XYZ file of N, CA, C and O in Angstrom:
556
model
N -70.894 -9.967 102.741
C -69.502 -9.851 102.342
C -68.854 -11.215 102.309
O -67.942 -11.485 103.057
N -69.239 -12.101 101.544
C -68.593 -13.386 101.281
C -68.100 -14.107 102.521
O -67.065 -14.755 102.509
N -68.782 -13.994 103.628
C -68.432 -14.723 104.840
C -67.175 -14.233 105.533
O -66.649 -14.889 106.424
N -66.650 -13.094 105.126
C -65.453 -12.551 105.768
C -65.829 -12.076 107.172
O -66.911 -11.555 107.398
N -64.939 -12.276 108.140
C -65.246 -11.806 109.494
C -65.331 -10.284 109.520
O -64.595 -9.599 108.818
N -66.260 -9.775 110.317
C -66.400 -8.328 110.412
C -65.232 -7.762 111.214
O -64.711 -8.414 112.113
N -64.820 -6.548 110.879
C -63.677 -5.953 111.582
C -64.002 -5.717 113.053
O -65.127 -5.440 113.421
N -62.990 -5.852 113.861
C -63.158 -5.647 115.303
C -63.346 -4.158 115.596
O -62.923 -3.302 114.835
N -63.991 -3.883 116.695
C -64.163 -2.493 117.108
C -62.818 -1.905 117.491
O -61.949 -2.610 118.002
N -62.641 -0.619 117.253
C -61.392 0.018 117.659
C -61.164 -0.146 119.163
O -62.108 -0.149 119.945
N -59.926 -0.300 119.521
C -59.584 -0.502 120.929
C -60.050 0.686 121.762
O -59.843 1.837 121.408
N -60.723 0.398 122.848
C -61.151 1.441 123.762
C -62.431 2.155 123.376
O -62.843 3.094 124.051
N -63.083 1.725 122.286
C -64.305 2.406 121.856
C -65.365 2.367 122.943
O -66.029 3.368 123.212
N -65.518 1.226 123.594
C -66.539 1.105 124.644
C -66.312 2.122 125.756
O -67.266 2.725 126.255
N -65.072 2.304 126.141
C -64.770 3.268 127.195
C -65.114 4.691 126.753
O -65.681 5.470 127.524
N -64.805 5.021 125.494
C -65.128 6.351 124.986
C -66.634 6.577 124.923
O -67.122 7.672 125.213
N -67.377 5.552 124.542
C -68.838 5.670 124.474
C -69.410 5.875 125.872
O -70.281 6.724 126.083
N -68.917 5.108 126.838
C -69.394 5.263 128.219
C -69.093 6.669 128.728
O -69.957 7.324 129.319
N -67.893 7.146 128.475
C -67.519 8.495 128.920
C -68.396 9.540 128.234
O -68.880 10.477 128.882
N -68.636 9.382 126.936
C -69.465 10.364 126.229
C -70.894 10.361 126.770
O -71.504 11.419 126.910
N -71.438 9.189 127.085
C -72.798 9.120 127.634
C -72.848 9.723 129.033
O -73.797 10.433 129.368
N -71.847 9.445 129.833
C -71.808 10.022 131.178
C -71.690 11.546 131.129
O -72.361 12.254 131.883
N -70.854 12.043 130.238
C -70.724 13.491 130.091
C -72.023 14.111 129.590
O -72.449 15.165 130.078
N -72.667 13.464 128.624
C -73.925 13.982 128.097
C -75.022 13.999 129.147
O -75.752 14.981 129.287
N -75.134 12.905 129.897
C -76.146 12.854 130.958
C -75.838 13.853 132.065
O -76.748 14.475 132.615
N -74.558 14.021 132.389
C -74.164 15.007 133.393
C -74.535 16.412 132.933
O -75.036 17.223 133.719
N -74.322 16.695 131.658
C -74.685 18.000 131.111
C -76.196 18.221 131.191
O -76.657 19.299 131.575
N -76.972 17.197 130.850
C -78.433 17.315 130.932
C -78.900 17.543 132.365
O -79.741 18.404 132.631
N -78.362 16.755 133.293
C -78.754 16.889 134.698
C -78.329 18.250 135.241
O -79.093 18.913 135.950
N -77.141 18.682 134.891
C -76.654 19.988 135.353
C -77.521 21.121 134.795
O -77.876 22.060 135.528
N -77.874 21.028 133.535
C -78.743 22.048 132.939
C -80.103 22.050 133.617
O -80.649 23.116 133.948
N -80.669 20.872 133.824
C -81.960 20.777 134.507
C -81.903 21.317 135.927
O -82.809 22.030 136.370
N -80.831 20.988 136.645
C -80.678 21.477 138.020
C -80.513 22.997 138.041
O -81.090 23.677 138.890
N -79.734 23.529 137.124
C -79.552 24.982 137.037
C -80.878 25.679 136.757
O -81.217 26.672 137.411
N -81.643 25.134 135.796
C -82.935 25.742 135.476
C -83.910 25.628 136.642
O -84.672 26.554 136.917
N -83.887 24.493 137.330
C -84.806 24.298 138.441
C -84.453 25.106 139.666
O -85.315 25.714 140.299
N -83.180 25.133 139.996
C -82.768 25.778 141.246
C -82.572 27.288 141.119
O -82.953 28.044 142.001
N -81.947 27.705 140.017
C -81.569 29.113 139.911
C -82.428 29.930 138.946
O -82.378 31.153 138.970
N -83.180 29.260 138.084
C -83.990 29.985 137.102
C -85.484 29.779 137.313
O -86.291 30.221 136.509
N -85.885 29.050 138.341
C -87.296 28.917 138.678
C -88.028 27.758 138.052
O -89.211 27.579 138.277
N -87.357 26.967 137.224
C -88.007 25.816 136.607
C -88.298 26.049 135.138
O -87.765 26.949 134.504
N -89.190 25.204 134.605
C -89.530 25.239 133.195
C -91.048 25.175 133.076
O -91.680 24.347 133.722
N -91.640 26.049 132.275
C -93.075 26.025 132.007
C -93.311 26.674 130.653
O -92.504 27.486 130.198
N -94.404 26.343 130.001
C -94.623 26.860 128.643
C -95.254 28.243 128.654
O -94.641 29.200 128.215
N -96.476 28.398 129.098
C -97.148 29.697 129.040
C -96.978 30.443 130.362
O -97.905 30.575 131.149
N -95.770 30.905 130.588
C -95.457 31.645 131.806
C -94.142 32.389 131.575
O -93.511 32.217 130.531
N -93.722 33.175 132.542
C -92.416 33.824 132.407
C -91.252 32.824 132.336
O -90.146 33.192 131.970
N -91.515 31.563 132.660
C -90.469 30.535 132.625
C -90.339 29.877 131.254
O -89.551 28.952 131.086
N -91.104 30.343 130.280
C -91.066 29.712 128.959
C -89.683 29.796 128.329
O -89.270 28.877 127.629
N -88.978 30.873 128.576
C -87.627 31.000 128.013
C -86.735 29.843 128.454
O -85.857 29.408 127.708
N -86.962 29.319 129.669
C -86.118 28.252 130.204
C -86.251 26.943 129.442
O -85.406 26.058 129.585
N -87.289 26.818 128.631
C -87.431 25.631 127.791
C -86.307 25.600 126.755
O -85.819 24.527 126.382
N -85.888 26.769 126.309
C -84.881 26.879 125.247
C -83.553 26.191 125.586
O -83.115 25.324 124.825
N -82.884 26.533 126.686
C -81.596 25.866 126.936
C -81.739 24.360 127.165
O -80.884 23.579 126.722
N -82.812 23.939 127.817
C -82.998 22.511 128.056
C -83.195 21.757 126.742
O -82.562 20.712 126.516
N -84.014 22.293 125.858
C -84.252 21.633 124.570
C -83.005 21.655 123.684
O -82.730 20.686 122.971
N -82.261 22.735 123.714
C -81.062 22.813 122.884
C -79.994 21.819 123.347
O -79.352 21.165 122.531
N -79.829 21.704 124.649
C -78.852 20.736 125.163
C -79.306 19.318 124.847
O -78.516 18.487 124.392
N -80.575 19.033 125.074
C -81.085 17.690 124.813
C -81.035 17.351 123.328
O -80.557 16.277 122.943
N -81.487 18.260 122.476
C -81.559 17.972 121.051
C -80.249 18.116 120.319
O -79.758 17.170 119.706
N -79.663 19.306 120.403
C -78.497 19.602 119.567
C -77.179 19.072 120.127
O -76.192 19.009 119.396
N -77.163 18.695 121.384
C -75.920 18.160 121.957
C -76.068 16.662 122.217
O -75.356 15.844 121.625
N -76.997 16.286 123.084
C -77.074 14.893 123.527
C -77.598 13.954 122.433
O -76.919 12.997 122.056
N -78.785 14.216 121.915
C -79.361 13.303 120.921
C -78.605 13.336 119.601
O -78.426 12.301 118.953
N -78.158 14.504 119.199
C -77.385 14.591 117.961
C -76.062 13.819 118.109
O -75.641 13.112 117.195
N -75.432 13.948 119.262
C -74.207 13.191 119.506
C -74.447 11.697 119.502
O -73.657 10.921 118.940
N -75.549 11.265 120.106
C -75.884 9.837 120.088
C -76.165 9.354 118.676
O -75.778 8.240 118.306
N -76.832 10.171 117.870
C -77.110 9.793 116.488
C -75.811 9.596 115.702
O -75.708 8.690 114.876
N -74.832 10.422 115.997
C -73.545 10.296 115.311
C -72.778 9.052 115.748
O -72.015 8.481 114.970
N -73.002 8.621 116.975
C -72.297 7.437 117.487
C -72.926 6.120 117.064
O -72.303 5.065 117.207
N -74.140 6.145 116.559
C -74.876 4.910 116.268
C -74.094 3.975 115.359
O -74.005 2.777 115.617
N -73.510 4.496 114.300
C -72.810 3.620 113.350
C -71.550 2.994 113.945
O -71.123 1.939 113.508
N -70.954 3.632 114.933
C -69.774 3.059 115.581
C -70.163 2.044 116.648
O -69.560 1.003 116.776
N -71.182 2.381 117.427
C -71.576 1.521 118.539
C -72.240 0.247 118.035
O -71.988 -0.841 118.552
N -73.077 0.370 117.023
C -73.819 -0.779 116.504
C -73.267 -1.235 115.160
O -74.018 -1.600 114.258
N -71.980 -1.268 115.043
C -71.344 -1.602 113.773
C -71.565 -3.043 113.332
O -71.419 -3.360 112.155
N -71.945 -3.941 114.247
C -72.156 -5.341 113.888
C -73.638 -5.680 113.738
O -73.985 -6.826 113.536
N -74.490 -4.684 113.840
C -75.930 -4.893 113.675
C -76.303 -4.717 112.211
O -75.505 -4.254 111.398
N -77.526 -5.096 111.883
C -78.005 -4.946 110.510
C -77.994 -3.476 110.105
O -78.375 -2.601 110.886
N -77.560 -3.226 108.888
C -77.438 -1.855 108.387
C -78.779 -1.124 108.417
O -78.849 0.051 108.779
N -79.846 -1.827 108.074
C -81.169 -1.192 108.024
C -81.614 -0.707 109.403
O -82.123 0.401 109.552
N -81.435 -1.532 110.426
C -81.844 -1.122 111.778
C -80.944 -0.012 112.317
O -81.410 0.889 113.024
N -79.679 -0.056 111.963
C -78.758 1.007 112.388
C -79.148 2.338 111.739
O -79.163 3.374 112.400
N -79.472 2.296 110.449
C -79.908 3.516 109.760
C -81.199 4.047 110.347
O -81.382 5.264 110.480
N -82.116 3.148 110.700
C -83.389 3.571 111.279
C -83.169 4.260 112.619
O -83.768 5.304 112.904
N -82.308 3.699 113.471
C -82.011 4.311 114.766
C -81.318 5.658 114.577
O -81.628 6.639 115.266
N -80.390 5.721 113.642
C -79.680 6.957 113.324
C -80.675 8.046 112.905
O -80.626 9.178 113.410
N -81.591 7.697 112.006
C -82.590 8.657 111.528
C -83.551 9.056 112.645
O -83.930 10.228 112.761
N -83.949 8.102 113.477
C -84.858 8.394 114.581
C -84.233 9.377 115.568
O -84.877 10.352 115.978
N -82.981 9.153 115.932
C -82.307 10.049 116.868
C -82.126 11.446 116.270
O -82.321 12.458 116.949
N -81.762 11.510 114.991
C -81.638 12.818 114.343
C -82.994 13.513 114.267
O -83.088 14.734 114.469
N -84.041 12.758 113.959
C -85.383 13.342 113.904
C -85.833 13.877 115.248
O -86.377 14.981 115.344
N -85.593 13.100 116.309
C -85.931 13.563 117.657
C -85.137 14.809 118.024
O -85.678 15.755 118.606
N -83.861 14.811 117.693
C -83.020 15.978 117.983
C -83.558 17.211 117.268
O -83.639 18.299 117.852
N -83.967 17.043 116.019
C -84.493 18.155 115.241
C -85.796 18.681 115.837
O -85.969 19.895 116.007
N -86.704 17.787 116.194
C -88.004 18.207 116.752
C -87.814 18.895 118.106
O -88.417 19.940 118.374
N -86.969 18.337 118.956
C -86.754 18.925 120.283
C -86.067 20.287 120.159
O -86.414 21.236 120.866
N -85.119 20.418 119.239
C -84.475 21.710 119.019
C -85.487 22.724 118.477
O -85.465 23.898 118.860
N -86.388 22.275 117.608
C -87.425 23.167 117.091
C -88.342 23.652 118.208
O -88.726 24.826 118.234
N -88.665 22.786 119.147
C -89.472 23.194 120.310
C -88.735 24.285 121.089
O -89.332 25.271 121.522
N -87.422 24.127 121.262
C -86.636 25.149 121.952
C -86.618 26.476 121.221
O -86.690 27.542 121.844
N -86.563 26.429 119.896
C -86.573 27.662 119.104
C -87.941 28.334 119.185
O -88.049 29.548 119.362
N -89.002 27.534 119.068
C -90.357 28.086 119.170
C -90.556 28.725 120.546
O -91.149 29.808 120.659
N -90.056 28.075 121.585
C -90.214 28.609 122.947
C -89.587 29.989 123.070
O -90.204 30.909 123.635
N -88.405 30.175 122.551
C -87.736 31.467 122.705
C -88.395 32.532 121.827
O -88.538 33.685 122.241
N -88.846 32.175 120.627
C -89.533 33.147 119.775
C -90.857 33.570 120.401
O -91.202 34.758 120.391
N -91.627 32.615 120.930
C -92.891 32.969 121.589
C -92.654 33.828 122.828
O -93.400 34.771 123.096
N -91.617 33.496 123.596
C -91.295 34.292 124.780
C -90.961 35.721 124.384
O -91.431 36.678 125.004
N -90.151 35.881 123.347
C -89.793 37.227 122.882
C -91.017 37.986 122.401
O -91.159 39.181 122.680
N -91.904 37.300 121.695
C -93.116 37.964 121.202
C -93.991 38.416 122.374
O -94.518 39.523 122.365
N -94.140 37.565 123.382
C -94.949 37.901 124.552
C -94.383 39.099 125.303
O -95.126 39.971 125.761
N -93.074 39.164 125.435
C -92.422 40.231 126.197
C -92.101 41.469 125.357
O -91.576 42.449 125.885
N -92.333 41.408 124.052
C -92.020 42.544 123.195
C -90.539 42.703 122.930
O -90.069 43.798 122.602
N -89.795 41.642 123.048
C -88.349 41.666 122.792
C -88.127 41.338 121.315
O -88.720 40.399 120.790
N -87.272 42.088 120.625
C -87.022 41.769 119.208
C -86.317 40.415 119.058
O -85.540 40.012 119.920
N -86.620 39.734 117.966
C -85.972 38.450 117.684
C -84.659 38.676 116.941
O -84.466 39.696 116.282
N -83.786 37.722 117.046
C -82.535 37.696 116.290
C -81.714 38.973 116.497
O -81.235 39.592 115.553
N -81.539 39.373 117.737
C -80.831 40.623 118.037
C -79.397 40.408 118.510
O -78.683 41.372 118.742
N -78.977 39.151 118.658
C -77.623 38.912 119.163
C -76.866 37.955 118.256
O -77.453 37.241 117.430
N -75.565 37.945 118.434
C -74.732 37.003 117.694
C -75.110 35.566 118.047
O -75.122 34.686 117.173
N -75.465 35.330 119.311
C -75.890 33.999 119.747
C -77.105 33.528 118.937
O -77.148 32.378 118.482
N -78.086 34.405 118.756
C -79.285 33.992 118.033
C -78.987 33.730 116.555
O -79.510 32.773 115.981
N -78.141 34.534 115.942
C -77.809 34.323 114.533
C -76.985 33.053 114.331
O -77.234 32.285 113.395
N -76.008 32.824 115.186
C -75.203 31.596 115.074
C -76.044 30.355 115.371
O -75.915 29.324 114.704
N -76.914 30.461 116.362
C -77.788 29.342 116.691
C -78.754 29.018 115.573
O -78.975 27.849 115.238
N -79.343 30.039 114.973
C -80.268 29.803 113.859
C -79.524 29.244 112.656
O -80.033 28.363 111.957
N -78.321 29.736 112.407
C -77.517 29.202 111.302
C -77.208 27.721 111.538
O -77.310 26.902 110.611
N -76.844 27.367 112.759
C -76.555 25.965 113.070
C -77.799 25.103 112.874
O -77.728 24.005 112.291
N -78.952 25.581 113.327
C -80.184 24.808 113.182
C -80.573 24.659 111.712
O -80.925 23.562 111.265
N -80.507 25.738 110.942
C -80.877 25.683 109.525
C -79.931 24.766 108.758
O -80.365 23.959 107.921
N -78.638 24.846 109.035
C -77.684 23.959 108.359
C -77.924 22.499 108.743
O -77.816 21.604 107.901
N -78.267 22.246 110.001
C -78.596 20.898 110.455
C -79.833 20.384 109.723
O -79.871 19.248 109.260
N -80.840 21.225 109.605
C -82.066 20.868 108.893
C -81.772 20.606 107.420
O -82.222 19.601 106.845
N -81.020 21.484 106.770
C -80.673 21.311 105.356
C -79.859 20.039 105.125
O -80.064 19.333 104.131
N -78.958 19.738 106.023
C -78.157 18.527 105.891
C -79.053 17.297 105.896
O -78.890 16.373 105.110
N -80.041 17.297 106.785
C -80.970 16.172 106.835
C -81.857 16.085 105.611
O -82.152 14.994 105.118
N -82.282 17.237 105.093
C -83.157 17.240 103.918
C -82.430 16.890 102.632
O -83.021 16.290 101.724
N -81.175 17.246 102.529
C -80.438 17.039 101.280
C -79.659 15.726 101.217
O -78.963 15.489 100.227
N -79.784 14.901 102.234
C -79.052 13.623 102.195
C -79.730 12.656 101.297
O -80.861 12.477 101.173
């Protein structure tokens, strides 16, 4: 840009980023503690397989997706190419981790003979995941 100085970051952005990271990490730790203490932990091929779902959804669809959205604000003075790469990497990780959570709940339901997609939660969650996937594919 013709040697023009880059715009300054909005006032207080650093504080908001720190607060958002602390809240996100607190949510992850709280979810992990709840699953460990009150739900018996997390395991794949066991009755605890369902517990993989909330942990993966919080990690993927809340924490990593939120971080991916913040990348362009936090790293606004970095090279555009590296910022885009980090943005895409975080979104990709969020998508894969959320997919693991969806697979975990579908496999758990199949093992227990529970029908899939029987609640409003499952339909809204699947709609959110499919729209997230479509948004990434159509960009």
